[in-house]
Coordinates of C-alpha atoms in Angstrom, one line a residue:
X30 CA 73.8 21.8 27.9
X31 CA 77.0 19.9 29.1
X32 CA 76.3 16.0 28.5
X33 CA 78.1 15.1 31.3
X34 CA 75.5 17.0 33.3
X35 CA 72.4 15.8 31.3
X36 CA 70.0 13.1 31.5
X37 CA 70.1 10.3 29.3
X38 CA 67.4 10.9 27.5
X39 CA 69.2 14.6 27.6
X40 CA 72.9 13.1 26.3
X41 CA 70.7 11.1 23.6
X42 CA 69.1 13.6 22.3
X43 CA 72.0 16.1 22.1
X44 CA 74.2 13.6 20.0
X45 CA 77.0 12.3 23.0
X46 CA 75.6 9.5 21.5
X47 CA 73.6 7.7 18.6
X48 CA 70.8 5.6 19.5
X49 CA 72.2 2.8 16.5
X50 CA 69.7 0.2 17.4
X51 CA 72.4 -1.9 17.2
X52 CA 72.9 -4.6 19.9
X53 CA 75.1 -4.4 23.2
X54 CA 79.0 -5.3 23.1
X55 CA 80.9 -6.4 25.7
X56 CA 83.5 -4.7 26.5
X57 CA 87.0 -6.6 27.7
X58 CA 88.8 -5.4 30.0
X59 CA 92.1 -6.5 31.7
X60 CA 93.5 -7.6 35.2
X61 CA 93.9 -4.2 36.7
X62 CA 89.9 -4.6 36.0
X63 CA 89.3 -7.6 37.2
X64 CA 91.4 -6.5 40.6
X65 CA 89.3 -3.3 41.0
X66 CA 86.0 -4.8 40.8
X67 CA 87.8 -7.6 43.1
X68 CA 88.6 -4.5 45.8
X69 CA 84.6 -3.6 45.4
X70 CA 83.1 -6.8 46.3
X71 CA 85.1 -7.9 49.3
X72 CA 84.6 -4.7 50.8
X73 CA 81.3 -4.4 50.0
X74 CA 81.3 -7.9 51.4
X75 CA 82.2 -7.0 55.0
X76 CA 77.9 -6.5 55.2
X77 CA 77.8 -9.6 54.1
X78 CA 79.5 -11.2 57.0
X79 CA 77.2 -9.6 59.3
X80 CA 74.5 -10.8 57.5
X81 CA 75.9 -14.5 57.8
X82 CA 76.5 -14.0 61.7
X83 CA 72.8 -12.2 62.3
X84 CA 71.7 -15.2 60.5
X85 CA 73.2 -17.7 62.5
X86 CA 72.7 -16.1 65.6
X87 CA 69.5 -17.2 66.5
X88 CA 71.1 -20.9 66.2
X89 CA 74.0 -19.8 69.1
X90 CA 71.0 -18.0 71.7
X91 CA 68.9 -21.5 71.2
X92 CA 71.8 -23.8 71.6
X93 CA 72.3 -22.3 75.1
X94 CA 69.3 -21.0 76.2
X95 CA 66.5 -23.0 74.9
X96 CA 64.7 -25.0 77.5
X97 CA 65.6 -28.4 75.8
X98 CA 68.9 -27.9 76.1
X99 CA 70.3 -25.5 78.4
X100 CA 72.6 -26.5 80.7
X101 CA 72.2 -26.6 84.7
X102 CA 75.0 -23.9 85.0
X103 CA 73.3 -21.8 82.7
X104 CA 70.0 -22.4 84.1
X105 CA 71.8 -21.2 87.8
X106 CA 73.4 -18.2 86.0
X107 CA 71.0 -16.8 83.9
X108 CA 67.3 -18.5 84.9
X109 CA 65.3 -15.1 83.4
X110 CA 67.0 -15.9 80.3
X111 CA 66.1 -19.8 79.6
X112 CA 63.4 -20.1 77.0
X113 CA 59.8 -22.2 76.3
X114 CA 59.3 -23.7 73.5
X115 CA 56.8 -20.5 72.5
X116 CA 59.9 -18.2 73.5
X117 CA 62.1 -19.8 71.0
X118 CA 60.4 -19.8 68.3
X119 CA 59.7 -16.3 68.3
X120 CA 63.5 -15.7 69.0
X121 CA 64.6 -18.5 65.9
X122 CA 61.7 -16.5 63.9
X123 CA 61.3 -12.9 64.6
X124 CA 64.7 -11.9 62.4
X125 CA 63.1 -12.8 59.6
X126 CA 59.2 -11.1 60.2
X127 CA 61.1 -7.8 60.9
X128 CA 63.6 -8.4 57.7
X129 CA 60.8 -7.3 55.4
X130 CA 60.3 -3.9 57.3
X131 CA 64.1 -2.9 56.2
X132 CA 63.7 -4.6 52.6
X133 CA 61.2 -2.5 52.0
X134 CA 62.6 1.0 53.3
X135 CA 65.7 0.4 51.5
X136 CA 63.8 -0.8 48.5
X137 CA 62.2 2.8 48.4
X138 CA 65.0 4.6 49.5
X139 CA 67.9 3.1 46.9
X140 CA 66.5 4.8 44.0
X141 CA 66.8 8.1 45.7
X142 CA 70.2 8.2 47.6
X143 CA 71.8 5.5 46.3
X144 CA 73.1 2.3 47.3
X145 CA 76.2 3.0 48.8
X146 CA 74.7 5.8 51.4
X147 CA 72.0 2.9 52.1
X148 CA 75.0 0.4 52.7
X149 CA 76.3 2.8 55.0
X150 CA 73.7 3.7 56.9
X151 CA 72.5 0.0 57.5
X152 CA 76.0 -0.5 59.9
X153 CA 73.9 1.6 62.4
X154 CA 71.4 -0.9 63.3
X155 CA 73.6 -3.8 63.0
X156 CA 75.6 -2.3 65.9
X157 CA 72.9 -1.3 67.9
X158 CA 71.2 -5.0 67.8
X159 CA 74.6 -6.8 68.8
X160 CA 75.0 -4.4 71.8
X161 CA 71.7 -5.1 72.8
X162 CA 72.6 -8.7 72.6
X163 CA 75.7 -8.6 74.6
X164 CA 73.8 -6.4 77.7
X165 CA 70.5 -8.8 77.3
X166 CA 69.2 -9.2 80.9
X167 CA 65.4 -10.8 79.7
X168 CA 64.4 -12.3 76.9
X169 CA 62.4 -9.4 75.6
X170 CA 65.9 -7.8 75.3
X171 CA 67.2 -10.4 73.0
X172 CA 64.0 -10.0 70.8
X173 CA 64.7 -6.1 70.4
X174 CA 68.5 -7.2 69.4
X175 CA 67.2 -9.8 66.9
X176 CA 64.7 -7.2 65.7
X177 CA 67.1 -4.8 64.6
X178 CA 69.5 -7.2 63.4
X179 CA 66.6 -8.3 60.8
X180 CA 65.7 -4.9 60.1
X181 CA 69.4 -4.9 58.8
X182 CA 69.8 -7.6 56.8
X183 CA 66.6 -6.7 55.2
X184 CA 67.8 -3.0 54.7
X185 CA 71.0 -4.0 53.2
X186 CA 70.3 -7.3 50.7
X187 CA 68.5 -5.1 47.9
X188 CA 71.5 -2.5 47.3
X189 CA 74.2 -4.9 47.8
X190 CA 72.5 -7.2 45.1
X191 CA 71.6 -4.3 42.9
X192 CA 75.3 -2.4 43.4
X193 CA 76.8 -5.8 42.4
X194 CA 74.9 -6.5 39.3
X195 CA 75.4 -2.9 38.2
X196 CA 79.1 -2.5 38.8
X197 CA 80.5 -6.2 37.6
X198 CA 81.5 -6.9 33.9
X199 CA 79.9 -10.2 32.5
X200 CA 82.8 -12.1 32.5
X201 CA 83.2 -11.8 36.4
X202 CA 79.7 -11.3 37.6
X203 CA 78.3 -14.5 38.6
X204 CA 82.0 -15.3 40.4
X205 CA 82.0 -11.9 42.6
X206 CA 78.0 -12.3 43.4
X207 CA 78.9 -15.7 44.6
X208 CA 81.6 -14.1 46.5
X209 CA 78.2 -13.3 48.8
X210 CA 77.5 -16.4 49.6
X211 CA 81.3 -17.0 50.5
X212 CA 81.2 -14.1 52.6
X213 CA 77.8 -15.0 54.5
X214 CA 78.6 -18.3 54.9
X215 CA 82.1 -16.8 56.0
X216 CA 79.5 -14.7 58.9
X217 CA 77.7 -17.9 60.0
X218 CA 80.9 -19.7 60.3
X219 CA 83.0 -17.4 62.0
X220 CA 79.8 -16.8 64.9
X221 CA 79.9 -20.7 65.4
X222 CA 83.7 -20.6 65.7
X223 CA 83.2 -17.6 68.3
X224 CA 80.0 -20.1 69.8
X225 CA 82.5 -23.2 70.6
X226 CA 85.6 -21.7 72.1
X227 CA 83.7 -18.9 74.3
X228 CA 80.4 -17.8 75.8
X229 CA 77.5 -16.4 74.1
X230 CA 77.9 -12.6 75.5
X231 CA 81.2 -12.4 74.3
X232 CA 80.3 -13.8 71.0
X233 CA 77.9 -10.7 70.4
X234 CA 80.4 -8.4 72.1
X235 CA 83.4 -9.6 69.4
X236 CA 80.0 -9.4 66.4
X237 CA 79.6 -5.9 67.0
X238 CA 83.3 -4.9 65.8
X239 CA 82.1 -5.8 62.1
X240 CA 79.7 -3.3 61.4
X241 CA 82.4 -0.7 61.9
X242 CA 84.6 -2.0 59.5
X243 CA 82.0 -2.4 57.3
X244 CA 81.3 1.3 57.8
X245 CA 84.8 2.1 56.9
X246 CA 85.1 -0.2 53.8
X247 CA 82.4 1.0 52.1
X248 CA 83.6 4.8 53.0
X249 CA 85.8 4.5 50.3
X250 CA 83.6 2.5 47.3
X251 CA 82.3 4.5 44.2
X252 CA 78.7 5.0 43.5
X253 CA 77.1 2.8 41.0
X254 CA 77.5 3.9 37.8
X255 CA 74.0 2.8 36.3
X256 CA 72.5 4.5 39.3
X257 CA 74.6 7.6 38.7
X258 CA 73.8 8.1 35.2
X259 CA 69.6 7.1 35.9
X260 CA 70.0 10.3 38.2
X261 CA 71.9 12.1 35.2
X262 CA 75.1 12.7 36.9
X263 CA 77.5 11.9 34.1
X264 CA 80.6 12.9 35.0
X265 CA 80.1 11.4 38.7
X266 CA 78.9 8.2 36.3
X267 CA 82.1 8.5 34.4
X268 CA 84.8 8.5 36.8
X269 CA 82.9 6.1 39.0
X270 CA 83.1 3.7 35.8
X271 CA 87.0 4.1 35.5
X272 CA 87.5 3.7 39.1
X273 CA 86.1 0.0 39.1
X274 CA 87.5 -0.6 35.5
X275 CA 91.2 -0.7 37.0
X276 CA 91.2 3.2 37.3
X277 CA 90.9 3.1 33.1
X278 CA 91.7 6.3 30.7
X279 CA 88.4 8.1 29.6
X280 CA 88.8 7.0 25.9
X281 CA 89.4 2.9 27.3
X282 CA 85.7 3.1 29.0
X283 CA 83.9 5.2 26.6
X284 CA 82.2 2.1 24.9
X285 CA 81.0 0.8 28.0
X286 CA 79.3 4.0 29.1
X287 CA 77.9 4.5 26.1
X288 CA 76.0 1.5 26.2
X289 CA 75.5 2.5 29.8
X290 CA 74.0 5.5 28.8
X291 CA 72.1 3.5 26.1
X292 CA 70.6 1.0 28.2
X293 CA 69.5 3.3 31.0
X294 CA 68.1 5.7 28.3
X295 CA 65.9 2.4 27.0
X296 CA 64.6 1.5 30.4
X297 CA 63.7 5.5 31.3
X298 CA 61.7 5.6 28.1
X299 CA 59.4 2.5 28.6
X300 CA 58.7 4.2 32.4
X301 CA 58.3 7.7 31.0
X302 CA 55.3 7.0 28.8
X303 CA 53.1 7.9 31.8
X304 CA 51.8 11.6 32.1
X305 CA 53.5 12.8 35.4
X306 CA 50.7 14.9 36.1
X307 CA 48.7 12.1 37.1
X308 CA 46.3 11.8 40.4
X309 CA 47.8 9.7 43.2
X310 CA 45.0 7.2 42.3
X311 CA 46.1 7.1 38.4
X312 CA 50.0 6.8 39.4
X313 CA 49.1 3.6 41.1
X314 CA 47.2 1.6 38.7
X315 CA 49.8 3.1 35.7
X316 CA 52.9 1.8 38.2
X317 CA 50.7 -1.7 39.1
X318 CA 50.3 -2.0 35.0
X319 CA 53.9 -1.9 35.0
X320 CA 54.6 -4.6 37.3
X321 CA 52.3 -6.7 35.8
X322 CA 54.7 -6.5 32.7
X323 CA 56.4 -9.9 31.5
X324 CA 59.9 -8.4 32.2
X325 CA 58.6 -7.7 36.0
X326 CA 56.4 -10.1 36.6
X327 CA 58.2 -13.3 35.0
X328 CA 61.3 -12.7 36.7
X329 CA 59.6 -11.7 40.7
X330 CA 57.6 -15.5 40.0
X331 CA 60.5 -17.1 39.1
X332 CA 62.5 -16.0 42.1
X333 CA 59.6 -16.1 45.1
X334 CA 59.8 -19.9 43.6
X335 CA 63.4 -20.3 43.5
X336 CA 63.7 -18.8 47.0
X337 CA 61.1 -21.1 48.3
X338 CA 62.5 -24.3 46.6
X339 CA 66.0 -23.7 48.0
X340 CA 64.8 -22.2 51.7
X341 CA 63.5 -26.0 52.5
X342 CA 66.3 -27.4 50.7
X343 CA 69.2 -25.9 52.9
X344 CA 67.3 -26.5 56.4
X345 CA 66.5 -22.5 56.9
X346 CA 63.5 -23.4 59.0
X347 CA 65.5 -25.7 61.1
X348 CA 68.6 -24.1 61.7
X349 CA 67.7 -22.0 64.6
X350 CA 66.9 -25.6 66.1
X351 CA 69.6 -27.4 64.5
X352 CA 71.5 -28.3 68.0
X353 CA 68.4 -30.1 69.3
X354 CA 68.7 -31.5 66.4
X355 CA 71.7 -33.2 66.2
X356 CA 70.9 -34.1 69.6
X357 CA 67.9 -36.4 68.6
X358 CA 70.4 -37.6 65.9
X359 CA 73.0 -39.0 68.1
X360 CA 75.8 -37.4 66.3
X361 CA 79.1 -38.5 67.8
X362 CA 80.6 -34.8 67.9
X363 CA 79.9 -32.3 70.4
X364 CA 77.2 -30.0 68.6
X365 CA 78.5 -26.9 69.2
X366 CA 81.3 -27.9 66.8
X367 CA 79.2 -30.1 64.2
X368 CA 78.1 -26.2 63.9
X369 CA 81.6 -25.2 63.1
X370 CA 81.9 -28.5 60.2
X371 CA 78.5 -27.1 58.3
X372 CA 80.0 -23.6 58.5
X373 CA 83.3 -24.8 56.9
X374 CA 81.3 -27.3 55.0
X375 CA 79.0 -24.5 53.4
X376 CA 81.9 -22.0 53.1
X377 CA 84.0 -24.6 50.6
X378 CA 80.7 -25.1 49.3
X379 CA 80.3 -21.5 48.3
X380 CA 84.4 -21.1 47.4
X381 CA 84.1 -23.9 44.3
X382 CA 80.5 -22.4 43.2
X383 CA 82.4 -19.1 43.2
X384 CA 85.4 -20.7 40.6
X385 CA 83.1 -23.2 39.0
X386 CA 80.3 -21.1 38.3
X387 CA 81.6 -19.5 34.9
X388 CA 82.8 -22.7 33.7
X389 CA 79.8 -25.2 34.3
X390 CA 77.1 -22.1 34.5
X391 CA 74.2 -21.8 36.8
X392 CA 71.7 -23.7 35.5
X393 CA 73.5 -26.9 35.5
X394 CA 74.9 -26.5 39.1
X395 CA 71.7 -25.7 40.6
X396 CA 70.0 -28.9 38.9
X397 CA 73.2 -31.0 40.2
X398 CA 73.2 -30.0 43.4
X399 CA 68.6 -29.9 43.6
X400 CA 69.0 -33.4 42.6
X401 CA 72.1 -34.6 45.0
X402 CA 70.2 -32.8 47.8
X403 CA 66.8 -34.4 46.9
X404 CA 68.6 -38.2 47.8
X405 CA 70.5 -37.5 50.6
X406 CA 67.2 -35.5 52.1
X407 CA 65.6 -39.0 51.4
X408 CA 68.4 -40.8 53.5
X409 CA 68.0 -38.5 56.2
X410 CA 64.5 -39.4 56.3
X411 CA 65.0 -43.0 56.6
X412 CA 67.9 -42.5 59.2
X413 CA 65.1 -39.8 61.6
X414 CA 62.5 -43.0 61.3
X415 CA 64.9 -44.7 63.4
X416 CA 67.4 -43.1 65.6
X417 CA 69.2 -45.7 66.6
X418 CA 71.4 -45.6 63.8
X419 CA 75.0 -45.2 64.0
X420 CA 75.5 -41.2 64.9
X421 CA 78.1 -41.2 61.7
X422 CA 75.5 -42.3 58.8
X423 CA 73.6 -39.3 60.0
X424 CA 76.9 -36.8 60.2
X425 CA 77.8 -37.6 56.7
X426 CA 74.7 -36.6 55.2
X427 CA 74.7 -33.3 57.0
X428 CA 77.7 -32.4 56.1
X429 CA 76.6 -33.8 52.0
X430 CA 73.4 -31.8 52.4
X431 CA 75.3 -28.8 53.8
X432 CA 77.9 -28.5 51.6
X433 CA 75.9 -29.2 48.3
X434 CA 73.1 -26.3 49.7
X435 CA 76.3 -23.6 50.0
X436 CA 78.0 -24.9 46.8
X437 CA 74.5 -24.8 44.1
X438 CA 71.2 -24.2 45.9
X439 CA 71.5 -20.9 48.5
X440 CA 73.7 -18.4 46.7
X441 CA 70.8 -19.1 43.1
X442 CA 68.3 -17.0 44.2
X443 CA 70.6 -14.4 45.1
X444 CA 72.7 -14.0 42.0
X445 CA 69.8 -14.2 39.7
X446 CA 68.1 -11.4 41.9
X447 CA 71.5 -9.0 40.9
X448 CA 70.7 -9.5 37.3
X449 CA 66.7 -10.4 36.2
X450 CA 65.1 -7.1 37.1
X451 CA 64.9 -4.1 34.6
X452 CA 66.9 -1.3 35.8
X453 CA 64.1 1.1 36.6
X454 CA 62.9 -0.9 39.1
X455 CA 65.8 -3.0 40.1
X456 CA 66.0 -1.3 43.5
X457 CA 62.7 -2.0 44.2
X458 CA 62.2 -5.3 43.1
X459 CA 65.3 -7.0 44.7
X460 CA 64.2 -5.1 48.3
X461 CA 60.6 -6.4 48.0
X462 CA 62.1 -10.0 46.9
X463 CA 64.0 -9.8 49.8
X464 CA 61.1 -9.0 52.4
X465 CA 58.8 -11.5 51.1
X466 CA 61.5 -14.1 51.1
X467 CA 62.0 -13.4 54.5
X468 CA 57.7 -13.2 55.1
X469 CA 57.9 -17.0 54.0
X470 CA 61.5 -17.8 55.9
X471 CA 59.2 -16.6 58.7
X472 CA 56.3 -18.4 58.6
X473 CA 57.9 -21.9 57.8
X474 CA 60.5 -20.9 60.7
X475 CA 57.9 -20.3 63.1
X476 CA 55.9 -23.1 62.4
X477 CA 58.5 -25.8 62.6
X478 CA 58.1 -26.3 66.1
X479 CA 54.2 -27.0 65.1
X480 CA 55.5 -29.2 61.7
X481 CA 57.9 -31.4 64.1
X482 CA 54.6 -31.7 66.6
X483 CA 52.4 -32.7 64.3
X484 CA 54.5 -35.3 61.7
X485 CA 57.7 -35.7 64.0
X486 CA 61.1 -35.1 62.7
X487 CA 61.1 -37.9 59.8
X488 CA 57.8 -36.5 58.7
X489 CA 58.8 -33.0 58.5
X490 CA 62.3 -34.2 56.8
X491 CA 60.0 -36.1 54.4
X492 CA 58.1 -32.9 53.3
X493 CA 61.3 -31.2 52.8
X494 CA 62.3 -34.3 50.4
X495 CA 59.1 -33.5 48.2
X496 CA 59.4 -29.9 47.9
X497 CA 63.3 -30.5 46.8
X498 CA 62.3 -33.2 44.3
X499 CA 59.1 -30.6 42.7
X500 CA 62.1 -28.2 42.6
X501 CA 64.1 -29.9 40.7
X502 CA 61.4 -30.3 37.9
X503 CA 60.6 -26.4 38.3
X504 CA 64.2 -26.1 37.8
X505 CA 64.4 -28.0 34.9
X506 CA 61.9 -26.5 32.8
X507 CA 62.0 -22.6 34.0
X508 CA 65.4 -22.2 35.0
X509 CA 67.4 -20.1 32.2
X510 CA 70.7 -20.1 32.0
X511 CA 72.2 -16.2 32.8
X512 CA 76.0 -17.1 32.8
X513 CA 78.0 -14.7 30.1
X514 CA 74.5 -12.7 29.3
X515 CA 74.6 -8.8 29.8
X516 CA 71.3 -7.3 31.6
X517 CA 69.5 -6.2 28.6
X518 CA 69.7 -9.8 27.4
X519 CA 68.3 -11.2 30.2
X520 CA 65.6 -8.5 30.1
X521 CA 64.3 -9.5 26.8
X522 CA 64.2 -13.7 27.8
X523 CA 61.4 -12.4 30.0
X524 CA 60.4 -10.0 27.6
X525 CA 60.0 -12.4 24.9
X526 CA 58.6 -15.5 27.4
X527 CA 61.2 -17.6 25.4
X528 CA 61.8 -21.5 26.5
X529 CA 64.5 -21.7 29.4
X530 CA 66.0 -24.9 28.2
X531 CA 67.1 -23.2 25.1
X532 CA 68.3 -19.8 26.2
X533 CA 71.6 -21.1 26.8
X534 CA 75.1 -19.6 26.9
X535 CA 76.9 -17.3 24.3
X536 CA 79.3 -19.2 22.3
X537 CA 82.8 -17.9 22.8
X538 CA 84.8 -17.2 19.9
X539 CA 86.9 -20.2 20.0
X540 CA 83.7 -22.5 20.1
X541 CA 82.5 -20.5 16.9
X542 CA 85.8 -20.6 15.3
X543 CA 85.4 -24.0 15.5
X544 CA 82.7 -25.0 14.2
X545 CA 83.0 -22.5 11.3
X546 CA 86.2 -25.3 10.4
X547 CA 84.0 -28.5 11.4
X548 CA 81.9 -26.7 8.7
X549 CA 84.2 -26.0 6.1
X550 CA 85.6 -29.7 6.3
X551 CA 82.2 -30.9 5.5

């Protein structure tokens, strides 16, 4: 049998490769590299921005057609359209109930058509739900748009995360996964820019241009190449490898793949030691024993917490309401362009993480920016008991809050999601992260009309002040550091339950080098 047509267990077996035992290399590759894998992630990155504008279009519809704050023109123009305060909340709410229904489709679906024909197919909804928007005559119609807009960003977040963490080197993954967070921010900001200098309908008209360049974009991207060789297509595996190493020579990425091979060869055989000839009743409780695994279970806890922590932290539940918001506040800008600030604000934000992020690491920039977050929330709490202060005290910490959220605290749960889950269920895992993310975004969305009722708005900003500062202790003691680490190394932290404060980053060779002479002098 060919090896390039084998399974890994196949190529293993047949000797295309030893099984050494010894442990994984990383492999360094040039510029051209670095420029390919570059090309990947901001094309790839064009479903990102629509992810960023479907999230931030429940914030435009609400700014002009809510009740509190519609205007008498548009209450003339479009009276069918104007919203209660029960209307709203389903409309600032129901992307996220309906996100969950694509996560976990797409969860399912990844593992068996891969995760480019998944990011291909997701443009179709995406298109559908801003032309629904743009020809909304009722309300109900702009539920069915925001419906299938959620159904998209849930059907697409899993195999963007997974295609990212399995097609980056090391070196550059953390920067291009942040790249996201640039690029959805990039979404949100560029639908509040569309928001302040024309009307809503065109706004959702211009939105549905961007799923067909996504569409073409992605045309052209290779398959991932851990996904390739899982299905035992090795020479597809192959070329796709060289394609995002700079287009490299066979013999230039044969280490890599390899230890591709080697790695995806480990993670079939702890999956394959279940009888396939199993009842439909046994082939649940075998796959539920292997979720309940440390290397499945500790990472999924870790991120439901991490997503919760930095949900409250970064205002997702009062975002759709954010313009009545900064109307209470008093803000001496016209909102519609205070909207335009945070999205530049959180854009920056997410630019410095991207460039930062290898430098400083994760784990210290998400317990900065917890911790800057936690006092400012505190201030803003202090300013909502009394709203007579001067509109600029509360302006500045927005645009702290906002900027430190995009720069430590949103794009965390997201990059770790790319690289904490084992390979044989990395699909799966990230798409069912996703939906229940988006289960919780929905619940403490839809309730925050009910949480401002009930504690008013310095109560509600209070609670959000507590659930930041708990996170930052969660942080501190569970957080590991995953900056310079390859999968399998990340794999066997959970694996091996060790401390997070001590799993730190690799030392580079200078560092070593340099001790090894502190050493010798003494």
């Amino acid at each position: 049998m060919d090896p390039y047509t084998a399974t890994p267990g196949e190529v293993q077996h047949k000797g295309f490769m030893k099984d050494t035992g010894e442990p994984e290399t990383t492999v360094k590759y040039g510029v051209r590299s670095a420029c390919s894998q570059v090309t990947v992630s901001l094309a790839q990155n064009f479903l990102i921005i629509i992810l960023g504008m479907s999230f931030g279009m429940p914030t435009v519809i609400l700014g002009v057609l809510d009740h509190n704050v519609a205007s008498n023109q548009t209450r003339l123009e479009s009276p069918q359209l104007i919203m209660s305060d029960e209307q709203s909340s389903w409309v600032g709410s129901i992307l996220f109930l309906f996100h969950p229904v694509g996560a976990v489709i797409s969860g399912y679906i990844v593992e068996g058509i891969g995760r480019k024909k998944v990011m291909l197919i997701v443009c179709i909804p995406f298109f559908l739900g801003w032309i629904l928007l743009y020809n909304a005559q009722t309300v109900n119609m702009i539920l069915l748009g925001t419906i299938m807009l959620g159904a998209g960003m849930g059907f697409c977040e899993g195999p963007i995360m997974s295609y990212l963490g399995e097609v980056c080197e090391p070196r550059i993954r953390g920067s291009l996964t942040l790249l996201s967070g640039v690029s959805g921010n990039g979404g949100a900001l560029g639908i509040f820019f569309l928001n302040a200098i024309t009307d809503w309908r065109t706004t959702t008209l211009i939105s549905s241009v961007v799923p067909i360049l996504a569409f073409a974009m992605i045309l052209f991207l290779p398959e991932s190449p851990t996904w390739l060789i899982y299905k035992g297509r090795m020479v597809d595996a192959e070329k796709s490898l060289r394609w995002l190493r700079g287009w490299s020579k066979k013999d230039k990425v044969m280490v890599e793949f390899e230890q591709m091979v080697r790695d995806v060869t480990k993670a079939t055989k702890k999956s394959s030691g279940i009888p396939t000839k199993l009842t439909k009743r046994d082939k649940f409780h075998s796959g539920l024993n292997y979720v309940r695994r440390s290397e499945v279970l500790g990472p999924f806890r870790m991120l439901m917490i991490l997503f919760f922590i930095t949900m409250i932290s970064s205002f997702i539940p009062m975002r759709p309401y954010i313009i009545e918001v900064f109307h209470m506040f008093g803000l001496p800008m016209k909102p519609e362009w205070v909207l335009v600030l945070t999205g530049v604000l959180g854009i920056t934000g997410s630019l410095v993480s991207s460039v930062t992020v290898n430098k400083f690491g994760k784990r210290p920039m998400s317990l900065w920016s917890t911790a800057i977050c936690f006092v400012f929330f505190l201030i803003l709490s202090f300013c909502a008991m009394n709203l007579h202060w001067p509109g600029w005290i509360p302006l500045t910490v927005f645009c702290i809050c906002f900027w430190v959220s995009g720069y430590g605290m949103l794009p965390l749960p997201w990059m770790l999601m790319a690289e904490i889950f084992p390979i044989e269920i990395r699909g799966v895992a990230c798409g069912i992260s996703a939906a229940l993310n988006s289960f919780v975004s929905f619940l403490t969305t839809k309730s925050y009309v009910n949480t401002i009722a009930w504690f008013g708005l310095h109560g509600t900003l209070f609670l959000y002040t507590f659930v930041t500062g708990v996170g930052f202790v969660y942080m501190y003691f569970y957080l590991p550091e995953t900056e310079d680490r390859t999968l399998q190394e990340i794999t066997d932290f959970f694996v091996q339950n060790r401390s997070a404060r001590e799993f730190k980053r690799p030392k580079s060779k200078r560092q070593v080098e340099r001790n090894k002479d502190i050493d010798s002098l003494m």
